[in-house]
Amino acid sequence: MSALLEVRDLSVRFNVGDAELNAVRSLSFDVSEGECLGVVGESGAGKSQAFLAALGLLADNARARGSVRYRGREILNAPRRELDALRGRRMAMVFQDPLSGLTPTARIGHQLEESARRHLGMNARQARGKALEMLETVRLPDPRRCLALYPFELSGGMRQRVMIALGMICEPDLLIADEPTTALDVTIQAQILRLLGELQRDANTSIVLITHDLSVAAAFSDRIMILYNGRLVESGTTHEVFRSPKHPYTAGLLASLPSLTIDPASDLPTIPGQPPDAMKSVQGCAFAERCKHAMDRCWSERPVLAAPGAQHAAACHLLSA
Amino acid sequence: MTTPLLSIESLCVDYEQRRAGVFGSRTQTLRAVNGVSFELSEGETLGVVGETGCGKTSLGKAILQLLPLAAGRVVWRGMDLARADAKMLTGLRSELQIVFQDPLSSLNPRMPVGEIVAEPLRVHAAGMSARERQLAVSGMFERVGLRPEMTARYPNEFSSGQCQRISIARAMITRPKLLICDEPVSALDVSIQAQICNLLRELQRETGVAILFISHDLSVLRYMSHRVMVLYLGRLMEIAPRDVLFENPRHPYSRALIDAIPEPAPNANPLDRADPLPGEIPTALDPPSGCVFRTRCPIATPECAQTSPQTENVSESHHVACHHWRC
């Protein structure tokens, strides 16, 4: 598999008053062609900002540094015209809240057709046909009627299907889904995850699933990346990471999930403390203050990701101790 | 048998919805909770699960008399709460407390958190001196895992996990007998969820408080509850002891909810899983005839469209409302 997206040493900083907030700290990873990559982290881990930076969608007070290559071509901080040719066409994003991702005052059909006309150069009739075809693909009930509806007339699950149709209409190489099921009920979540899985299988689209929910990532991705405080702390095949987590943070997260296989009579192990403040910079390992294995070295020296690109790697001094 | 702490009998909650039209507005009635009955004992946690619009939040609010009942009774320690006058109800509120989902918006942003936690004592323990209150608040802060010197700070200075600890401290300071927790961990980070769940379990072990734990997350619910009640579109589908419900659910909706939980295990490809439940939750303004679940039910028959299933006993502690539970 060749790399579709190569991210190297990516940093994202926000200016907040006179202070600086480091959302992403020298992050490096690849997204391969046709893979499902799960990106997991708690709030403030930098998981969304890393991908917004890659697509050039950062807020005005943010700056991105490093390198993001799409099929070998540098796209980080690229001019808008260049990005416009890629966004929507080659790379698309689906957001958590489908209501804010859709234009409230335009009919569903119009929004889909606009994308088909702009990116695929279709005429009005072709675009209408394509829009209908996409609504059928995402299995929206009564697709013909939906074309004429406004986003507020649909339920949350149906809106998320429309968002996915909008993301997939140009058959992009890469679909970034940012918490696509977080706002949905569990039975609807199961429907949407299955739909994404089918689209990935049928169109060979690479899918990046950004989520705070390890279970959703496990249920969906081939490979998984765990972020903490803007850095990659563990990455590997989903199988390996869940079978034998290497980083104490990953292990702690997995142990603290009340899964259906635990004994509810005994107390869940927890990770003490809370996620770190992105405003502060840490000299050593950002997880040290919550880690039961922390050693002297962890406070002074930042662990690096051992063997990046390997099947399974983690950034922790325990692994080299 | 001893009298249960809380007994809910055929509870119904209605919302009036006014819809503007060309020929004047008309009012439609939405029945959010429809004929739900259950009991809750001291020291017990009853989990309430269901999806959007199943009535789980309305149920919690109706028990606390924060919403009017359309029908049915809420019996608290043998007393019908509808008969309690305003003064009695105020007194009872020290025994009945609630913790909400959004920790920050349920705390007054202009009040130091120590005052927020002390406020129930001002109302319910008016005889307490300022010094005694302060001691009680410090003790409560320590109990929920916050430093007592934090009492002078304001809610915005705390993380969402800490805010939820403050909400729990406020609820528990009057030593309530019933705590209603409405999605208390849904807004929290994964690593914080387990901390708050454990805190609630510890408090229950120490004080014997009964908990009505409302959640859409069945995994969390399984960890927290002794018994589980499944609601759909305002109606009770199934209620059973935890292990019975998870291992041997009788209602197809309970089964579908359990099947829809993504397990944190590798190779759980969504395409290999059981088919997800089709369709969407119908609107409560116009619920399906007969069994409300029949439009999404894999085993529905014509009978399901005609008659609404009665709640039947699978065993003394296991009740289910389905025509086909024996299948």
XYZ file of C-alpha atoms in Angstrom:
648
model
C 0.000 0.000 0.000
C 1.361 3.413 -0.868
C 0.795 6.500 1.227
C -2.029 8.725 0.147
C -1.380 11.301 2.802
C 2.012 11.789 4.433
C 2.054 13.992 7.493
C 5.440 14.957 8.882
C 6.260 16.970 11.977
C 2.899 18.745 11.896
C 2.306 21.361 14.590
C -0.778 23.490 15.078
C -0.688 26.503 17.371
C -3.459 28.850 18.353
C -2.925 32.395 19.550
C -5.238 32.917 22.479
C -4.761 36.457 23.778
C -1.047 36.675 24.579
C -0.837 32.950 25.207
C -0.191 30.104 22.797
C -2.117 26.887 22.724
C -0.386 23.888 21.193
C -3.116 21.709 19.756
C -0.895 19.452 17.673
C 2.771 18.864 18.506
C 5.089 17.490 15.811
C 2.809 14.760 14.611
C 3.925 12.348 11.876
C 1.882 9.616 10.262
C 0.682 8.217 6.930
C -2.737 7.366 5.608
C -2.463 4.515 3.115
C -4.634 3.974 0.112
C -7.867 2.120 0.853
C -7.337 1.814 4.593
C -9.572 2.637 7.531
C -7.593 4.581 10.081
C -9.027 5.226 13.529
C -7.766 8.348 15.299
C -8.578 8.241 19.002
C -8.091 10.825 21.723
C -9.910 12.751 24.412
C -11.042 16.344 24.041
C -8.057 18.574 23.319
C -5.864 15.709 22.097
C -5.537 17.448 18.721
C -7.256 14.787 16.654
C -9.590 17.134 14.750
C -7.129 20.009 14.431
C -4.526 17.796 12.761
C -6.928 16.977 9.938
C -8.415 20.447 9.694
C -4.823 21.681 9.234
C -4.217 19.126 6.495
C -7.273 20.385 4.620
C -6.419 24.042 5.204
C -9.537 24.568 7.321
C -7.949 25.939 10.487
C -9.409 28.933 12.315
C -7.865 32.344 11.640
C -5.898 32.442 14.874
C -4.176 29.124 14.184
C -0.915 28.445 12.403
C 0.244 25.100 11.066
C 3.872 24.082 10.519
C 5.470 20.960 9.158
C 4.536 19.058 6.046
C 1.420 17.399 4.659
C 1.788 15.662 1.301
C -1.095 14.357 -0.759
C 0.185 11.846 -3.313
C 3.633 13.347 -2.888
C 2.515 16.962 -3.362
C 2.914 19.431 -0.513
C -0.461 20.838 0.485
C 0.082 22.349 3.917
C -0.583 26.082 3.736
C -1.009 25.750 -0.037
C -2.774 28.578 -1.880
C -6.537 28.442 -1.752
C -6.928 27.666 -5.451
C -4.820 24.580 -5.149
C -6.704 23.419 -2.067
C -10.076 24.065 -3.682
C -9.169 21.627 -6.423
C -8.551 18.940 -3.786
C -11.160 19.644 -1.147
C -14.489 18.049 -1.850
C -13.029 16.428 -4.959
C -10.145 14.302 -3.634
C -10.504 14.738 0.098
C -13.771 15.293 1.904
C -14.757 15.719 5.512
C -17.871 14.687 7.439
C -18.456 16.480 10.719
C -20.009 15.474 14.028
C -22.894 17.875 13.797
C -24.490 17.437 10.386
C -26.766 20.412 10.922
C -23.855 22.843 11.006
C -22.149 21.080 8.096
C -25.101 21.620 5.772
C -26.394 24.953 4.501
C -29.678 25.495 6.355
C -31.317 27.539 3.609
C -30.625 25.286 0.625
C -32.487 22.139 -0.336
C -30.596 18.841 0.043
C -30.720 18.259 -3.720
C -29.256 21.670 -4.478
C -26.330 21.124 -2.098
C -25.452 17.780 -3.669
C -25.881 19.066 -7.215
C -23.664 22.067 -6.531
C -20.824 19.767 -5.609
C -21.349 17.553 -8.681
C -21.454 20.533 -11.039
C -18.484 22.284 -9.545
C -16.142 19.355 -9.092
C -17.293 16.904 -11.756
C -18.264 19.461 -14.418
C -21.746 17.996 -14.805
C -24.714 19.799 -16.306
C -27.891 20.346 -14.335
C -29.569 17.133 -15.445
C -26.553 14.942 -14.864
C -26.021 16.542 -11.464
C -29.610 15.838 -10.454
C -29.188 12.212 -11.465
C -25.941 11.963 -9.526
C -27.523 13.541 -6.440
C -30.346 11.017 -6.525
C -27.893 8.171 -7.028
C -25.886 9.272 -3.974
C -28.955 9.462 -1.748
C -29.763 5.929 -2.858
C -26.200 4.818 -2.124
C -26.400 6.082 1.452
C -29.782 4.364 1.737
C -31.897 7.355 2.579
C -35.538 6.354 2.596
C -37.534 7.992 -0.208
C -34.507 9.673 -1.843
C -36.512 11.468 -4.555
C -38.573 13.301 -1.961
C -35.456 14.095 0.114
C -33.921 16.074 -2.742
C -36.552 18.758 -2.185
C -36.213 18.897 1.611
C -34.242 21.300 3.766
C -31.752 19.939 6.342
C -33.982 20.813 9.327
C -36.683 18.512 7.967
C -34.496 15.444 8.435
C -33.601 13.493 11.578
C -30.029 13.441 12.873
C -29.298 10.046 11.370
C -30.680 11.048 7.970
C -28.707 14.305 8.030
C -25.558 12.313 8.698
C -26.391 10.154 5.668
C -26.760 13.317 3.589
C -23.381 14.564 4.887
C -21.795 11.276 3.861
C -23.484 11.492 0.436
C -22.087 15.001 0.077
C -18.638 13.787 1.087
C -18.717 10.815 -1.272
C -20.359 12.406 -4.327
C -17.041 13.077 -6.094
C -15.671 9.674 -5.105
C -12.796 11.138 -3.109
C -9.647 9.170 -2.292
C -9.916 10.167 1.334
C -12.946 10.696 3.549
C -12.283 12.186 6.969
C -15.151 11.476 9.327
C -14.895 13.535 12.508
C -17.013 11.920 15.263
C -19.698 11.056 12.693
C -21.801 9.008 15.119
C -21.266 10.812 18.414
C -24.534 12.740 18.260
C -26.552 9.699 17.169
C -28.473 6.996 18.995
C -26.800 3.596 19.263
C -28.982 1.795 16.738
C -28.456 4.667 14.254
C -24.723 4.646 15.032
C -24.607 0.980 14.062
C -26.341 1.828 10.759
C -23.908 4.667 9.932
C -20.797 2.628 10.790
C -22.005 -0.151 8.559
C -22.673 2.323 5.752
C -19.148 3.767 6.026
C -17.721 0.246 6.013
C -19.649 -0.623 2.853
C -18.613 2.578 1.072
C -14.997 1.909 1.945
C -15.238 -1.634 0.614
C -17.082 -0.716 -2.589
C -15.260 2.487 -3.563
C -11.873 1.688 -1.977
C -11.901 5.098 -0.356
C -9.465 5.643 2.520
C -11.432 6.567 5.599
C -10.085 8.371 8.631
C -12.451 7.977 11.570
C -11.796 10.530 14.302
C -13.420 9.468 17.554
C -13.159 9.658 21.329
C -14.733 6.214 21.522
C -12.262 3.332 21.485
C -15.067 0.865 20.884
C -16.188 2.658 17.732
C -12.600 2.755 16.489
C -12.173 -0.949 17.242
C -15.338 -1.785 15.406
C -14.266 0.100 12.338
C -10.584 0.567 11.664
C -7.728 -1.549 10.330
C -5.168 0.641 12.008
C -5.394 2.953 14.980
C -3.538 6.004 16.295
C -3.869 7.158 19.910
C -3.227 10.863 20.511
C -2.541 12.521 23.843
C -1.806 16.184 24.371
C -1.266 16.750 20.640
C 1.193 13.907 20.228
C 1.021 10.397 18.879
C 1.510 8.044 21.834
C 0.691 4.741 20.165
C -0.060 3.445 16.707
C -0.467 0.043 15.203
C -2.904 -2.377 13.677
C -6.177 -2.303 15.581
C -5.715 -5.958 16.391
C -2.291 -5.447 17.975
C -3.172 -2.270 19.850
C -6.236 -3.835 21.441
C -4.595 -7.194 22.044
C -1.508 -5.817 23.771
C -1.507 -2.040 24.266
C 2.040 -0.760 24.775
C 1.451 2.720 26.154
C 0.160 3.002 29.741
C -2.400 5.569 28.533
C -3.868 3.181 25.959
C -3.820 0.335 28.468
C -5.496 2.568 31.063
C -8.190 3.712 28.644
C -8.979 0.152 27.617
C -9.125 -1.032 31.213
C -11.439 1.813 32.239
C -14.075 0.995 29.617
C -17.113 -0.677 31.129
C -17.293 -3.244 28.331
C -19.861 -6.026 28.282
C -17.270 -8.576 29.316
C -16.197 -7.020 32.635
C -17.517 -8.196 35.977
C -19.751 -5.356 37.171
C -19.241 -6.415 40.789
C -15.623 -5.258 40.878
C -14.651 -1.612 40.525
C -13.300 -0.359 37.209
C -9.661 0.623 37.203
C -9.361 4.335 36.424
C -6.715 6.703 35.127
C -6.269 9.313 37.869
C -6.218 13.050 37.173
C -7.453 14.690 34.019
C -6.300 15.395 30.463
C -3.497 17.974 30.395
C -3.850 21.653 29.660
C -2.896 22.389 26.040
C -1.690 25.848 27.120
C 1.134 24.355 29.170
C 4.184 22.803 27.661
C 5.677 19.767 29.266
C 9.345 18.933 29.232
C 9.060 15.186 29.617
C 6.132 12.880 28.908
C 2.753 14.643 29.070
C 1.155 11.553 30.570
C 3.715 11.211 33.406
C 1.524 12.991 35.985
C -1.233 10.382 35.506
C 1.004 7.373 34.913
C 1.528 4.776 37.619
C 4.754 3.643 35.979
C 6.344 7.122 35.782
C 10.107 7.134 36.392
C 12.539 10.043 36.936
C 13.359 10.014 33.259
C 9.716 10.569 32.283
C 9.682 14.030 33.856
C 12.799 15.310 32.103
C 13.013 13.533 28.774
C 10.258 13.258 26.182
C 9.837 9.708 24.893
C 9.916 9.312 21.136
C 7.820 6.928 19.106
C 9.934 3.810 18.816
C 10.241 2.513 15.264
C 7.706 4.816 13.576
C 5.938 3.090 10.739
C 6.329 -0.288 12.395
C 3.323 -2.580 12.882
C 2.964 -1.397 16.426
C 4.820 1.475 18.093
C 4.470 3.570 21.220
C 6.184 6.597 22.726
C 7.059 5.457 26.224
C 10.305 5.067 28.188
C 9.069 1.778 29.620
C 9.651 0.184 26.243
C 13.332 1.075 26.244
C 13.872 0.492 29.981
C -42.434 -7.508 51.691
C -41.305 -4.114 52.918
C -42.620 -0.987 51.244
C -40.333 0.081 48.425
C -38.684 3.470 48.661
C -40.170 4.631 45.393
C -43.121 3.163 43.597
C -44.203 4.401 40.176
C -47.659 3.391 39.005
C -48.810 3.794 35.386
C -47.023 7.106 35.041
C -47.885 9.306 32.040
C -46.325 12.625 31.067
C -47.754 14.857 28.338
C -46.380 17.866 26.514
C -48.685 20.264 24.754
C -47.343 21.397 21.408
C -48.901 24.389 19.756
C -48.674 24.379 15.985
C -49.376 27.579 14.142
C -51.611 27.210 11.086
C -53.445 29.388 8.602
C -56.710 29.032 10.521
C -55.254 29.694 13.949
C -53.089 27.490 16.078
C -54.053 24.070 17.280
C -52.673 22.108 20.143
C -51.304 18.629 19.842
C -50.544 16.388 22.756
C -47.301 14.494 22.846
C -47.253 11.645 25.345
C -43.606 11.375 26.397
C -44.089 8.734 29.072
C -46.945 6.270 28.708
C -48.033 3.965 31.518
C -44.668 3.182 33.069
C -44.615 1.302 36.375
C -41.696 0.161 38.516
C -40.353 0.121 42.041
C -37.030 1.101 43.510
C -35.578 -0.012 46.846
C -33.006 1.476 49.165
C -29.401 0.987 48.069
C -30.493 -0.139 44.632
C -29.599 1.281 41.221
C -32.166 1.007 38.469
C -30.736 1.783 35.044
C -33.039 3.400 32.494
C -31.994 3.017 28.872
C -33.500 4.066 25.596
C -32.854 6.283 22.612
C -33.859 9.862 21.880
C -37.480 10.499 22.716
C -37.977 7.363 24.783
C -39.045 9.492 27.745
C -36.172 8.746 30.079
C -35.491 12.367 31.028
C -39.209 13.200 31.342
C -39.582 10.217 33.648
C -36.842 11.512 35.950
C -38.300 15.002 36.032
C -41.834 13.733 36.663
C -40.657 11.698 39.655
C -39.193 14.878 41.148
C -42.467 16.722 40.386
C -40.569 19.043 38.060
C -43.106 18.077 35.380
C -46.844 17.581 35.943
C -48.203 14.044 35.664
C -50.908 13.405 33.070
C -51.859 10.192 34.850
C -50.485 7.698 37.333
C -48.888 8.055 40.732
C -45.470 8.662 42.219
C -45.437 7.078 45.660
C -42.500 8.024 47.842
C -42.122 5.962 51.012
C -45.804 5.197 50.981
C -46.938 8.760 50.272
C -48.514 9.907 47.000
C -46.463 12.934 45.979
C -49.426 14.480 44.161
C -51.056 14.950 47.580
C -48.034 16.708 49.063
C -48.443 20.491 49.345
C -45.709 22.908 48.317
C -44.217 23.069 51.783
C -44.026 19.311 52.186
C -42.556 18.990 48.723
C -39.798 21.465 49.564
C -39.006 19.373 52.610
C -38.948 16.208 50.532
C -36.529 17.686 48.024
C -33.689 17.120 50.457
C -34.417 13.395 50.083
C -34.793 13.491 46.292
C -31.870 14.921 44.344
C -30.751 15.036 40.718
C -27.489 15.258 38.770
C -27.747 16.491 35.190
C -25.835 15.657 32.033
C -24.180 18.993 31.318
C -22.079 19.691 34.370
C -21.199 23.293 33.550
C -24.643 24.596 32.634
C -26.205 23.083 35.744
C -23.959 25.156 38.019
C -24.618 28.877 38.584
C -21.650 30.591 36.882
C -21.748 33.582 39.260
C -21.564 31.616 42.466
C -18.401 30.238 44.086
C -18.630 26.460 44.037
C -18.528 26.253 47.836
C -21.725 28.354 47.933
C -23.316 26.151 45.284
C -22.720 23.066 47.397
C -23.802 24.866 50.612
C -27.059 26.164 49.153
C -29.168 23.015 49.715
C -28.140 23.203 53.394
C -29.398 26.795 53.663
C -32.803 25.599 52.503
C -33.044 22.214 54.132
C -30.950 22.630 57.267
C -31.745 26.210 58.230
C -30.654 25.597 61.821
C -27.049 25.048 60.792
C -24.536 27.747 61.660
C -22.267 29.167 58.967
C -19.336 27.360 60.547
C -21.136 24.004 60.514
C -22.108 24.510 56.885
C -18.550 25.290 55.959
C -17.326 22.124 57.649
C -19.987 20.061 55.894
C -19.029 21.535 52.525
C -15.306 20.907 53.062
C -16.048 17.347 54.061
C -18.216 16.839 51.000
C -15.539 18.335 48.731
C -12.992 15.876 50.048
C -15.435 13.025 49.696
C -15.985 13.680 45.989
C -12.270 14.102 45.329
C -11.879 17.887 45.308
C -9.553 19.920 47.520
C -11.482 21.895 50.192
C -9.506 25.052 49.392
C -11.176 25.075 45.947
C -14.510 26.230 47.430
C -13.857 29.902 46.677
C -13.427 29.337 42.934
C -16.080 29.693 40.245
C -17.443 26.890 38.008
C -15.599 28.105 34.901
C -12.292 27.375 36.634
C -13.058 23.668 36.685
C -12.911 20.933 34.075
C -16.137 19.156 33.143
C -15.188 16.147 35.257
C -14.626 18.382 38.281
C -17.908 20.204 37.619
C -19.682 16.857 37.700
C -18.029 16.147 41.064
C -19.372 19.504 42.293
C -22.884 18.614 41.054
C -22.664 15.303 42.883
C -21.469 17.076 46.044
C -24.423 19.482 45.829
C -26.841 16.594 45.381
C -25.377 14.431 48.137
C -24.884 17.094 50.820
C -28.447 16.756 52.111
C -27.940 12.967 52.401
C -30.723 12.155 49.924
C -32.395 8.770 49.777
C -32.864 8.916 46.012
C -30.461 10.304 43.444
C -31.624 10.668 39.857
C -28.633 10.761 37.515
C -29.588 11.914 34.028
C -26.763 10.932 31.659
C -24.169 11.948 34.274
C -21.122 10.750 32.331
C -22.179 11.274 28.709
C -20.460 14.647 28.369
C -17.213 13.491 29.970
C -13.944 12.269 28.513
C -13.435 8.532 28.494
C -10.765 8.571 31.189
C -13.046 10.651 33.449
C -16.205 8.552 32.947
C -14.888 5.635 34.972
C -13.833 7.987 37.797
C -17.346 9.430 38.113
C -19.006 5.989 37.829
C -16.819 4.681 40.632
C -17.530 7.745 42.772
C -21.288 7.181 42.460
C -20.897 3.503 43.332
C -18.810 4.344 46.410
C -21.318 6.953 47.593
C -24.092 4.413 47.238
C -22.191 1.825 49.252
C -21.538 4.375 51.994
C -24.965 6.009 52.233
C -27.385 3.443 50.819
C -28.821 6.036 48.421
C -31.052 4.581 45.719
C -30.052 5.657 42.206
C -32.140 6.011 39.084
C -29.382 5.977 36.467
C -30.551 7.292 33.107
C -28.249 6.642 30.158
C -28.249 5.835 26.479
C -25.032 3.864 26.961
C -25.733 0.241 27.794
C -22.133 -0.559 28.716
C -22.080 2.155 31.380
C -25.545 1.127 32.488
C -24.515 -2.482 32.943
C -21.646 -1.414 35.172
C -23.828 0.882 37.276
C -27.157 -0.913 37.667
C -28.623 -3.756 39.671
C -31.696 -3.782 37.478
C -32.293 -2.345 34.003
C -35.419 -0.879 32.434
C -35.667 -0.438 28.662
C -37.946 2.297 27.309
C -39.027 2.985 23.743
C -41.216 5.886 22.696
C -42.417 6.443 26.239
C -43.344 2.831 26.926
C -41.733 0.197 29.065
C -40.403 -2.599 26.862
C -38.605 -4.712 29.410
C -37.371 -4.592 32.993
C -35.139 -7.220 34.550
C -32.180 -7.798 36.836
C -28.993 -6.722 35.083
C -27.508 -10.106 34.267
C -30.842 -11.498 33.130
C -31.402 -8.576 30.781
C -27.935 -8.733 29.250
C -27.731 -12.501 28.979
C -31.295 -13.348 28.161
C -33.197 -10.333 26.862
C -36.756 -11.216 25.870
C -37.733 -8.059 24.015
C -36.408 -7.679 20.443
C -35.610 -4.009 21.168
C -33.448 -4.903 24.186
C -31.667 -7.442 22.023
C -31.104 -4.894 19.239
C -29.722 -2.337 21.685
C -27.278 -4.878 23.102
C -26.245 -5.948 19.586
C -25.625 -2.330 18.586
C -22.997 -1.743 21.276
C -19.588 -1.589 19.643
C -17.271 -3.766 21.700
C -13.718 -2.543 22.353
C -12.298 -5.646 20.731
C -10.265 -5.859 17.551
C -11.572 -7.359 14.332
C -15.086 -6.399 15.208
C -15.765 -5.433 11.609
C -19.142 -3.663 11.335
C -19.877 -5.699 8.225
C -19.562 -8.939 10.200
C -21.964 -7.880 12.917
C -25.636 -8.640 13.241
C -27.722 -6.469 10.949
C -28.426 -3.166 12.660
C -31.997 -2.315 13.510
C -33.527 -0.705 10.418
C -35.295 2.637 10.260
C -35.622 5.461 12.706
C -37.509 6.216 15.876
C -41.016 7.426 14.921
C -42.285 10.730 16.265
C -44.088 10.569 19.588
C -46.715 12.945 18.168
C -47.978 10.137 15.985
C -46.794 6.827 17.453
C -47.464 3.556 15.603
C -50.666 1.704 16.469
C -50.447 -1.369 18.641
C -46.888 -2.023 19.740
C -44.891 1.198 19.281
C -41.769 -0.769 18.352
C -43.381 -2.784 15.537
C -42.202 -0.466 12.701
C -38.582 -1.464 13.399
C -39.147 -4.884 14.871
C -37.644 -7.900 13.053
C -40.368 -10.256 14.344
C -43.465 -8.058 14.063
C -46.719 -9.713 12.966
C -50.128 -8.234 12.007
C -51.236 -8.733 15.607
C -48.575 -6.201 16.715
C -50.262 -3.439 14.716
C -53.628 -4.105 16.305
C -53.125 -4.515 20.003
C -50.639 -2.961 22.310
C -48.858 -5.715 24.260
C -49.483 -5.901 27.994
C -46.558 -6.153 30.356
C -46.184 -9.858 31.129
C -44.154 -11.625 33.774
C -41.311 -13.781 32.538
C -40.454 -14.290 36.185
C -41.219 -12.374 39.356
C -38.497 -9.842 38.643
C -38.510 -9.928 34.840
C -41.292 -8.172 32.925
C -41.634 -7.704 29.191
C -44.147 -6.027 26.885
C -44.071 -8.055 23.667
C -46.597 -10.348 22.008
C -43.832 -12.691 20.976
C -41.527 -12.871 23.984
C -42.001 -16.611 24.207
C -40.560 -17.117 20.709
